[in-house]
Tab-separated table of C-alpha atoms in Angstrom:
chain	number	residue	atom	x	y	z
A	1	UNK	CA	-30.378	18.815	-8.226
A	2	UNK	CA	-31.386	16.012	-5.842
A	3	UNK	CA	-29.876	12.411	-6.790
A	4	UNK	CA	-31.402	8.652	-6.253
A	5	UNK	CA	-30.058	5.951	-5.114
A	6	UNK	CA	-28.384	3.972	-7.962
A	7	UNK	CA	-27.837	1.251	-6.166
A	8	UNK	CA	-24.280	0.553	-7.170
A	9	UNK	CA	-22.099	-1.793	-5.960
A	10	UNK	CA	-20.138	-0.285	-3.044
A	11	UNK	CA	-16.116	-0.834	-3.399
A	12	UNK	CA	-15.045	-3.539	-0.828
A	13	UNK	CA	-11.642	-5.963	-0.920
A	14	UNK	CA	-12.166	-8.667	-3.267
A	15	UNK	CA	-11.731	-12.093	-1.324
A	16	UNK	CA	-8.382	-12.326	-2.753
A	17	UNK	CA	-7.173	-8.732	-1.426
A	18	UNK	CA	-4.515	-9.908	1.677
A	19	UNK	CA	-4.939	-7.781	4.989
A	20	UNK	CA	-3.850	-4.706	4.846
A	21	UNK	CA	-0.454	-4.231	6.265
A	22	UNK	CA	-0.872	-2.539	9.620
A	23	UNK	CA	1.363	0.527	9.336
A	24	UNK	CA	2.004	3.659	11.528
A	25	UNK	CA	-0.126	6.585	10.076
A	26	UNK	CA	1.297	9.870	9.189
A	27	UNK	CA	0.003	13.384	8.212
A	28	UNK	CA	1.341	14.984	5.261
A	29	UNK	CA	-0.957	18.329	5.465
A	30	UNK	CA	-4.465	17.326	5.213
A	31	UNK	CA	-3.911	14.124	3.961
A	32	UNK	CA	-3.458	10.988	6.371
A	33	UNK	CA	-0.904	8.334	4.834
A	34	UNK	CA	-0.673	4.541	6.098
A	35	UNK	CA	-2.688	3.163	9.094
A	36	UNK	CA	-6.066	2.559	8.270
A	37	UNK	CA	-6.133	5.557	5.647
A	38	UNK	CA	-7.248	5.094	2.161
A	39	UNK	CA	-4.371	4.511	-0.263
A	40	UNK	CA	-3.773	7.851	-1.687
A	41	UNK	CA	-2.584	9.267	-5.168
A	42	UNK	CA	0.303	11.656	-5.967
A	43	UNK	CA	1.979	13.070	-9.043
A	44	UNK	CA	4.765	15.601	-9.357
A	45	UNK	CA	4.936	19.137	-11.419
A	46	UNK	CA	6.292	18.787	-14.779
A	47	UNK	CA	6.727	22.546	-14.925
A	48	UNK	CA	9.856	24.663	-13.428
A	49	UNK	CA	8.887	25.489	-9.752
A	50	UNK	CA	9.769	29.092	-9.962
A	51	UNK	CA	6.847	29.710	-12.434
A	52	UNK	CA	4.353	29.926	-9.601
A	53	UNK	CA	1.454	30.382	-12.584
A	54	UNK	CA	2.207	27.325	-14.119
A	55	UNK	CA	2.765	24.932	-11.461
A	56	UNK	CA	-0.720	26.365	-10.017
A	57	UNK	CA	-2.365	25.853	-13.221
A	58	UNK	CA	-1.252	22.268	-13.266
A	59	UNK	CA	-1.741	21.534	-9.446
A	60	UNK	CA	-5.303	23.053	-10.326
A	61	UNK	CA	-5.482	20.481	-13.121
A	62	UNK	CA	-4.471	17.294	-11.455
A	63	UNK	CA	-6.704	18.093	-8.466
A	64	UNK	CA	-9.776	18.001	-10.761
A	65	UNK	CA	-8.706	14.619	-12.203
A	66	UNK	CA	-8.393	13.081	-8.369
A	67	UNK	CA	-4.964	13.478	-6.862
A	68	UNK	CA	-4.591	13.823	-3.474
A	69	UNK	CA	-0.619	14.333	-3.021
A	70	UNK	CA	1.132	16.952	-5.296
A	71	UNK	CA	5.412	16.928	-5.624
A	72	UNK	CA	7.338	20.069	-6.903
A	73	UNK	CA	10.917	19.748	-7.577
A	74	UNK	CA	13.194	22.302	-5.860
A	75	UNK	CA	16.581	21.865	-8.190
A	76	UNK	CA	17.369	25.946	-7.463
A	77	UNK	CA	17.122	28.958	-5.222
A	78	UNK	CA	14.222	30.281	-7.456
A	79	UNK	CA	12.384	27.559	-6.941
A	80	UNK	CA	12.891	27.369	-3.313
A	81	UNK	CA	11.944	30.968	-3.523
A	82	UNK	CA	8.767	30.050	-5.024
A	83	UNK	CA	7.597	27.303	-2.531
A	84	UNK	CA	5.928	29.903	-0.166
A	85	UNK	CA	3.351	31.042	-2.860
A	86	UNK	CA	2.601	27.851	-4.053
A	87	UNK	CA	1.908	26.445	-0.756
A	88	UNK	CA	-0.597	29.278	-0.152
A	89	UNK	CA	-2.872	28.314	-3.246
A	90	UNK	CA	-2.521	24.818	-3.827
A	91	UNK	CA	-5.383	22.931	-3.157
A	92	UNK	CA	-3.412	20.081	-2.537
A	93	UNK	CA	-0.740	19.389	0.066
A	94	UNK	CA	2.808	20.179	-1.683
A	95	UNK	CA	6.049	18.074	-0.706
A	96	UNK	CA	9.133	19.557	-1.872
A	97	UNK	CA	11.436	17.531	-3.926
A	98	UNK	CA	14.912	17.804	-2.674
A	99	UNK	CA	17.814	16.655	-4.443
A	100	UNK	CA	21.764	17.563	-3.935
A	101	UNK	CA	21.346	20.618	-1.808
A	102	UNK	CA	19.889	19.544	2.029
A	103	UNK	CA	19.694	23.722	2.005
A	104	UNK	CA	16.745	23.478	0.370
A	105	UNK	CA	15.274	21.202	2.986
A	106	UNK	CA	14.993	23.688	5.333
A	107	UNK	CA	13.301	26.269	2.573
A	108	UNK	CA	10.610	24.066	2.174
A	109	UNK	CA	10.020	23.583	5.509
A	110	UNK	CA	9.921	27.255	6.337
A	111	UNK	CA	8.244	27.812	3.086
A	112	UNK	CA	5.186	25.598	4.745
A	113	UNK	CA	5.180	22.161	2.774
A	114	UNK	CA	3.587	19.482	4.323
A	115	UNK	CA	6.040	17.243	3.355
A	116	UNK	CA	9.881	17.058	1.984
A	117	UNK	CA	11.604	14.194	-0.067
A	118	UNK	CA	14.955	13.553	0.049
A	119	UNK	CA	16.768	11.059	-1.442
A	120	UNK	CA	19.805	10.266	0.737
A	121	UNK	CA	22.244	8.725	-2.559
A	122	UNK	CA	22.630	12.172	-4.027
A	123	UNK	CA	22.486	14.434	-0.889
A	124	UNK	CA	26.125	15.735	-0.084
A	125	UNK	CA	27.161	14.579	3.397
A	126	UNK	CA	23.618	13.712	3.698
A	127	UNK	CA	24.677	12.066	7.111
A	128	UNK	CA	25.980	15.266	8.400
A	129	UNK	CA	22.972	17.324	7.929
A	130	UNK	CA	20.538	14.206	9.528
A	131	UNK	CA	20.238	15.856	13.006
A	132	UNK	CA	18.987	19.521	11.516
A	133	UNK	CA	17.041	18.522	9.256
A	134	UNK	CA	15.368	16.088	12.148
A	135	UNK	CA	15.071	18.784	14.552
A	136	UNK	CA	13.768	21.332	11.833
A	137	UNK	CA	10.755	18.878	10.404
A	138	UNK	CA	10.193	17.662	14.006
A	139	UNK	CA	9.625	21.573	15.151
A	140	UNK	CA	7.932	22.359	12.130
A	141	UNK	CA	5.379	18.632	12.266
A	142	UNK	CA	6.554	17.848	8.880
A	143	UNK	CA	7.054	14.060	7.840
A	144	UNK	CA	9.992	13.343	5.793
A	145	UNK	CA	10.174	10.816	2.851
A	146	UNK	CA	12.985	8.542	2.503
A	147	UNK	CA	13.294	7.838	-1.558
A	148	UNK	CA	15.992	5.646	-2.543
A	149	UNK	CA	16.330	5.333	-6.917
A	150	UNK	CA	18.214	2.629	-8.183
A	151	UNK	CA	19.575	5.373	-10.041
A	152	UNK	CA	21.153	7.130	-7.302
A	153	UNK	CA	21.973	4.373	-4.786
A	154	UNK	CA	24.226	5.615	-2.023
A	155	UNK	CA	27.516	4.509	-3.213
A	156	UNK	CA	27.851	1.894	-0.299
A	157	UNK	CA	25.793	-0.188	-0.731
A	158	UNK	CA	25.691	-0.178	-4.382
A	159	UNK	CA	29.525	-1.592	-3.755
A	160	UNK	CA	28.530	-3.769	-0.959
A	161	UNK	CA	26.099	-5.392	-3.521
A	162	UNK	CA	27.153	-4.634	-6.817
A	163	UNK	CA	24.045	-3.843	-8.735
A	164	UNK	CA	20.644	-1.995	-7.405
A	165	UNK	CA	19.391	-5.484	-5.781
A	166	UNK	CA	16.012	-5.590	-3.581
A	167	UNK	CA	18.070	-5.828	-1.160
A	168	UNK	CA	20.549	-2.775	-1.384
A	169	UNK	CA	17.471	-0.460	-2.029
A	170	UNK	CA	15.381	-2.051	0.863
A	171	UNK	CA	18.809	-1.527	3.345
A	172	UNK	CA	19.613	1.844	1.784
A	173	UNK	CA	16.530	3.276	3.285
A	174	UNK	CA	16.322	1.287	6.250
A	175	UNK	CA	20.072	2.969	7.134
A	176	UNK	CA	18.657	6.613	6.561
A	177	UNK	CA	15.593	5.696	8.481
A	178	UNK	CA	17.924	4.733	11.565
A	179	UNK	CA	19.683	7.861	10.922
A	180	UNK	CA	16.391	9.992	11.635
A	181	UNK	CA	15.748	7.508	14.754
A	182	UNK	CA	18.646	8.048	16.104
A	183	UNK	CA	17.438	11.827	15.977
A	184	UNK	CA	14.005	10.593	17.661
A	185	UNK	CA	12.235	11.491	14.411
A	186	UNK	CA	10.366	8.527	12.479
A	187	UNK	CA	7.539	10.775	11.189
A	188	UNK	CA	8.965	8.797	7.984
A	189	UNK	CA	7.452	7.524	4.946
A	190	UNK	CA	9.562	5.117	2.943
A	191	UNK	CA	9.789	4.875	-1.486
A	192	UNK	CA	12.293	2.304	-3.130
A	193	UNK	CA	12.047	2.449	-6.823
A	194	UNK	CA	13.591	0.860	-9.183
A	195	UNK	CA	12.336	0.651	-13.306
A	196	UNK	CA	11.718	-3.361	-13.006
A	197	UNK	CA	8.550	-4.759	-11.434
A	198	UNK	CA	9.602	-7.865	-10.398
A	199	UNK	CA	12.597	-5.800	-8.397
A	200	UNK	CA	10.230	-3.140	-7.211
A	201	UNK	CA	8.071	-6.027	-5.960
A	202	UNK	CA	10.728	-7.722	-4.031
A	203	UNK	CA	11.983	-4.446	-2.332
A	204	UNK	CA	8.927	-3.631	-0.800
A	205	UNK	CA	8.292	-6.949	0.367
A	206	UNK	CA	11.230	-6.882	2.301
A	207	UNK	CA	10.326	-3.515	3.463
A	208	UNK	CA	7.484	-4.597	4.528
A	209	UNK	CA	8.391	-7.049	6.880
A	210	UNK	CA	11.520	-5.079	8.409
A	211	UNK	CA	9.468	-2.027	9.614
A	212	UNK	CA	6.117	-0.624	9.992
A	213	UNK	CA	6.504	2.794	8.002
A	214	UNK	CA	3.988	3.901	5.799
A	215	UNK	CA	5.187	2.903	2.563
A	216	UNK	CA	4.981	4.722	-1.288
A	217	UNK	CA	4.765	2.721	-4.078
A	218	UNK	CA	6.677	3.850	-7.459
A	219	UNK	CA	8.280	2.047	-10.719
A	220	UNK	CA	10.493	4.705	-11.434
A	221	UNK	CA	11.269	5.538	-15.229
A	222	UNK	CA	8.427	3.801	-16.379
A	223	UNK	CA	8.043	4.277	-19.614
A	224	UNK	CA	5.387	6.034	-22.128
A	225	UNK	CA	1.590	6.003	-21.274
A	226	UNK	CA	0.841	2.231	-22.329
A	227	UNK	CA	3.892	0.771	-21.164
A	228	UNK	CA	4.557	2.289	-17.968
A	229	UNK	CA	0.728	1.709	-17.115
A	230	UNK	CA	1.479	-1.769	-16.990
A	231	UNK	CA	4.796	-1.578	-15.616
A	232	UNK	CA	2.922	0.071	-12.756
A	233	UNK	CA	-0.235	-1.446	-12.609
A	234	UNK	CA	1.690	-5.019	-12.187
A	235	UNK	CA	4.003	-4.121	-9.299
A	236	UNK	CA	0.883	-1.817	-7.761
A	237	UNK	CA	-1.614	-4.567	-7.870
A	238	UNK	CA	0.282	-7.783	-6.713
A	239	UNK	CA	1.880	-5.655	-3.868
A	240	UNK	CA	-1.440	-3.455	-3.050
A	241	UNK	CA	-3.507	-7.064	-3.029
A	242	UNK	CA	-0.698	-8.237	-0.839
A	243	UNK	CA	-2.048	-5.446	1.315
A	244	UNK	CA	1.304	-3.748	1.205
A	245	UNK	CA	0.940	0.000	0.123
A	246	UNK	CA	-0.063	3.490	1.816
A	247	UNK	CA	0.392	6.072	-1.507
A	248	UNK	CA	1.035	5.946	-4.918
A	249	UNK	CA	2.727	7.390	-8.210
A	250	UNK	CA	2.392	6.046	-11.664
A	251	UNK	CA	5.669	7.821	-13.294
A	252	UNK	CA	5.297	7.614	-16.874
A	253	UNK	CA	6.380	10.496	-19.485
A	254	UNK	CA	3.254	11.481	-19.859
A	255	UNK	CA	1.406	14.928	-18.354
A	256	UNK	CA	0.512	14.838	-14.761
A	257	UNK	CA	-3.406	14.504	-14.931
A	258	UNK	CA	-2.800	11.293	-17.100
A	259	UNK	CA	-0.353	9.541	-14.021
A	260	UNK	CA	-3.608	10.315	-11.706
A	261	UNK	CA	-5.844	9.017	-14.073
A	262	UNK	CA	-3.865	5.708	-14.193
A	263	UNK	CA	-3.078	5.388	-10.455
A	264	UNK	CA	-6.708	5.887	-9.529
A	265	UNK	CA	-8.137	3.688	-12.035
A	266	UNK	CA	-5.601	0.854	-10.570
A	267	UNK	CA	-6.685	1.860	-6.904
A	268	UNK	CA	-10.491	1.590	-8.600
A	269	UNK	CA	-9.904	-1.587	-10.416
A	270	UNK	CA	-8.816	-3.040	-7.067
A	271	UNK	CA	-11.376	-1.607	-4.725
A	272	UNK	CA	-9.220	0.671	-3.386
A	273	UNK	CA	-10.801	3.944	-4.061
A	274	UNK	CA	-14.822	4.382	-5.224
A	275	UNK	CA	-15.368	3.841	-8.969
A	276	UNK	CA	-16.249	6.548	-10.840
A	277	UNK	CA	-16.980	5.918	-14.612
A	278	UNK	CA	-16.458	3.092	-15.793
A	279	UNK	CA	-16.251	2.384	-19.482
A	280	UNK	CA	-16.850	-1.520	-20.156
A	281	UNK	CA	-16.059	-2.243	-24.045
A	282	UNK	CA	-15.527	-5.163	-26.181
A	283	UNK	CA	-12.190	-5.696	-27.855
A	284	UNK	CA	-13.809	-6.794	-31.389
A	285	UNK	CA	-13.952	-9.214	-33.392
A	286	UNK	CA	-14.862	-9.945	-37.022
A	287	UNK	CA	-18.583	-10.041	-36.158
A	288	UNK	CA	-18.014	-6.124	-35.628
A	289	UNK	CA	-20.911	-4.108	-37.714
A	290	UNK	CA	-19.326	-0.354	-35.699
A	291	UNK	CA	-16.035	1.007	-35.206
A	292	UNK	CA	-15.826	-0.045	-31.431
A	293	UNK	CA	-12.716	1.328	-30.656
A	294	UNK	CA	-13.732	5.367	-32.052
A	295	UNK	CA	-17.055	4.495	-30.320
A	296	UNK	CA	-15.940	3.493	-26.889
A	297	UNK	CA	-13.523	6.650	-27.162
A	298	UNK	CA	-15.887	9.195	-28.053
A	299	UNK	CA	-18.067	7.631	-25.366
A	300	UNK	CA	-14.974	7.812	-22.643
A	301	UNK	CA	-14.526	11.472	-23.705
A	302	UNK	CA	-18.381	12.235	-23.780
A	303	UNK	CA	-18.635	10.994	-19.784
A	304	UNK	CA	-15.076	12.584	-18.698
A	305	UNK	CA	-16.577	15.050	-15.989
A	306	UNK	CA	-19.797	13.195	-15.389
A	307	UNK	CA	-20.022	13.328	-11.878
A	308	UNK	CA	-21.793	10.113	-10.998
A	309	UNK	CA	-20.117	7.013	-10.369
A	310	UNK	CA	-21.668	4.720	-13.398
A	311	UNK	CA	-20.972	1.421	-15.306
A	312	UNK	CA	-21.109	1.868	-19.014
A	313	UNK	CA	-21.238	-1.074	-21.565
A	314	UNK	CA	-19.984	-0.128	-25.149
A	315	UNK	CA	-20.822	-3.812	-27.003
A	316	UNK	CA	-20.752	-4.187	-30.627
A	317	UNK	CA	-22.698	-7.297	-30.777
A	318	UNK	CA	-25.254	-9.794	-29.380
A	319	UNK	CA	-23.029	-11.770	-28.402
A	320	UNK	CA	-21.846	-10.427	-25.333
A	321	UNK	CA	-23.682	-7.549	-25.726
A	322	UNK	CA	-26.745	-7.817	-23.594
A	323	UNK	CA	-25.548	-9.995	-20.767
A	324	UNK	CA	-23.037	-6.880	-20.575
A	325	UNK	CA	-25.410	-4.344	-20.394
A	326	UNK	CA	-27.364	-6.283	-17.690
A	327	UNK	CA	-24.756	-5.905	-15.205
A	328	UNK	CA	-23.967	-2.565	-16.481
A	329	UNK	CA	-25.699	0.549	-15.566
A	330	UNK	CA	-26.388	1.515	-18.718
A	331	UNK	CA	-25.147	0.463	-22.266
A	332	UNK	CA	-25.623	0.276	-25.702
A	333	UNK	CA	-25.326	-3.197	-28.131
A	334	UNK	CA	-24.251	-2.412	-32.008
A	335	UNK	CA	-25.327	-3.750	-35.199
A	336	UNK	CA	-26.663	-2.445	-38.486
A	337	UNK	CA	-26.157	0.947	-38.356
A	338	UNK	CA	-28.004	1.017	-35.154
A	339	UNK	CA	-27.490	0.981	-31.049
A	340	UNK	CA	-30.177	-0.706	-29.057
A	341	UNK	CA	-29.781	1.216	-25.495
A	342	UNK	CA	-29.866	-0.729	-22.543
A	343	UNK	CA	-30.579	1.068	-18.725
A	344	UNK	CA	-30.321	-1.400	-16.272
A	345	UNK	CA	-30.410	-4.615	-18.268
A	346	UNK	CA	-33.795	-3.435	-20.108
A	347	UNK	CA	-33.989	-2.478	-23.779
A	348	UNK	CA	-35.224	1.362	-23.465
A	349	UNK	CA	-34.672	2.164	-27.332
A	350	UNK	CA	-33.392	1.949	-30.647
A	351	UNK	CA	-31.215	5.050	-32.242
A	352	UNK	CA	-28.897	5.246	-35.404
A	353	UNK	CA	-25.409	4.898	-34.840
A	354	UNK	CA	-24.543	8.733	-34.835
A	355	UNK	CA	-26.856	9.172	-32.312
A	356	UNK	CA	-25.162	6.403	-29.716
A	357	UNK	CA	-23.014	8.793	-27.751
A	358	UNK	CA	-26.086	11.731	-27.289
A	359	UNK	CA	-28.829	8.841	-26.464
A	360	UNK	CA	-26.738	7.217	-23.636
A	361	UNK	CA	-25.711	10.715	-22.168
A	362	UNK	CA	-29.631	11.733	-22.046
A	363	UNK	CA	-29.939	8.360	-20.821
A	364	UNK	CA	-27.571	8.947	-18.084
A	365	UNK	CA	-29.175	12.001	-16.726
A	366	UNK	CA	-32.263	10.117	-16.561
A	367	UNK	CA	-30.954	7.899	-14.600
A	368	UNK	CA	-29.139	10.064	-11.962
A	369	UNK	CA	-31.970	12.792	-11.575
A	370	UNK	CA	-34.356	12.401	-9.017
A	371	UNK	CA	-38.179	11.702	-10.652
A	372	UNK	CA	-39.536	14.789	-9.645
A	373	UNK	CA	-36.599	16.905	-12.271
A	374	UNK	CA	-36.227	14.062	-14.612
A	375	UNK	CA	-39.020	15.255	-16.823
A	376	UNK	CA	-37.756	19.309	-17.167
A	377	UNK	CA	-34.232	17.920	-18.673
A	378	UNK	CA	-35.505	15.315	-21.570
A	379	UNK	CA	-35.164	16.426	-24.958
């Protein structure tokens, strides 16, 4: 089916977007991280490694909703065991997830992962095992990420400074960093997290200004969907407009494919990443005349896998309602049992209210077909 030109608004740095920081670029698999490389979006498998099905199924599942970065956790042999078959079908670049046993470092880098995380705090005689594990991702062109949790801050410097301080989680991973150095590795990315903003914030800043590794963003331990969204979305956005930030993860305790959803709509909100749908509602008010909030739902699930980029306006009066659907692509203003449907900022028709969601769909595949096929698709 051949497209027109919409003529949307192409995604560019608002004038209050800093300059990105300038940091050394990286390759985990396919994917290029820091430098001039678009901010990218990872999640991590909420099933158990070893059952290669599953984790496929939800790899395959997060890739459709826009991730670019995919984590497995390796807690056990069998999973380790497993690595190999999931790095053959996953769509996605796979970093292994290494926690306790620096054995299972080396598994994942035979096993083909284009990355491995370690976090140094809960590694047993992590510092003894710095020089293989350099050698082996250095032979094997696989970058290593530092992740330091407040949870899990190496003992030293959690007695040095008493508490999980910006400033113990920034040195923490500046200290394994020099480890690797010392090795002549630095294909290094760099993750502090910590479950307060503000701290998160502060880390990173620090990081940011004491070396020039790519850096991933996280507030670890989140929360549930709404609050950890805004945990996240806080810390991302003041820090990504600060032009500080090569990757993120939204962690909330939620399914994978709804972390994606959130980090790309903050990447999206910021002009990060190219908008895709965009639903643009009204809260309401007591001039409502329509359930807004089922309406603007029903019309979020309706466009889910619509594969143009539009902006839709879901208004439920005249208030705001039509100066809304002028700078939206398409929209619909409620009152009376009816939706007047707007394309473009012009008034295309009238329908009753259970008709809304079906008239702006049609509406929308007007709009994205070329002239020549829009006529063999109306109803």
């Amino acid at each position: 089916m051949a497209l027109i030109d919409l003529g949307l608004p192409q995604p560019s740095p608002p004038p209050l977007m800093s300059t990105r920081r300038r940091s050394r670029r990286i390759l985990v698999g396919t994917v290029p991280v820091g430098g001039d490389a678009p901010v990218s979006v990872q999640t991590m498998t909420t099933t158990p490694t070893a059952d290669v099905d599953a984790t496929l199924r939800q790899i395959a599942e997060i890739t459709a909703a826009g991730c670019d970065l995919v984590r497995v956790a390796v807690p056990s042999q069998d999973d380790a065991d497993a690595l190999p078959a999931i790095v053959a079908k996953s769509k996605l670049p796979v970093i292994a997830d290494i926690h306790f046993q620096p054995r299972y470092v080396f598994a994942a880098i035979d096993a083909g992962c284009a990355a491995v995380r370690v976090n140094p705090g809960n590694i047993r005689k992590f510092d003894d095992k710095v020089r293989e594990i350099a050698h082996a991702a250095s032979a094997a062109r696989v970058p290593i990420r530092i992740g330091v949790n407040a949870g899990s801050l190496d003992p030293r410097l959690l007695a040095k400074y008493g508490a999980a301080t910006p400033a113990a989680l920034a040195e923490s991973a500046l200290w394994e960093c020099s480890l690797f150095e010392d090795h002549g590795f630095t294909d290094l990315k760099i993750a502090v997290k910590h479950h307060d903003p503000l701290t998160v914030i502060a880390a990173y800043r620090l990081l940011a200004t004491a070396c020039d590794y790519p850096l991933h963003l996280g507030v670890t331990e989140a929360g549930t969907t709404l609050q950890g969204s805004i945990k996240s979305a806080v810390a991302f956005g003041i820090l990504l407009a600060g032009g500080i930030g090569d990757t993120i993860r939204v962690s909330l305790s939620a399914p994978p494919v709804d972390q994606v959803k959130a980090g790309a709509h903050i990447l999206q909100s910021l002009g990060l990443r190219p908008r895709k749908l965009e639903i643009v509602s009204c809260p309401g008010c007591g001039r409502l005349q329509v359930d807004i909030h089922t309406l603007a739902q029903r019309v979020e699930a309706a466009f889910d896998d619509f594969p143009h980029p539009l902006r839709v306006a879901v208004m439920g009066c005249v208030v705001n309602g039509p100066g809304e659907a002028r700078e939206a692509d398409l929209g619909v203003s409620c009152g009376n049992g009816k939706g007047q449907i707007f394309v473009k900022g012009e008034v295309i028709r009238t329908v009753p209210e259970h008709r809304i969601v079906d008239a702006l769909i049609e509406e929308a595949l007007r709009l994205t077909e070329a002239p020549d096929t829009a006529d063999e698709t109306a109803p």
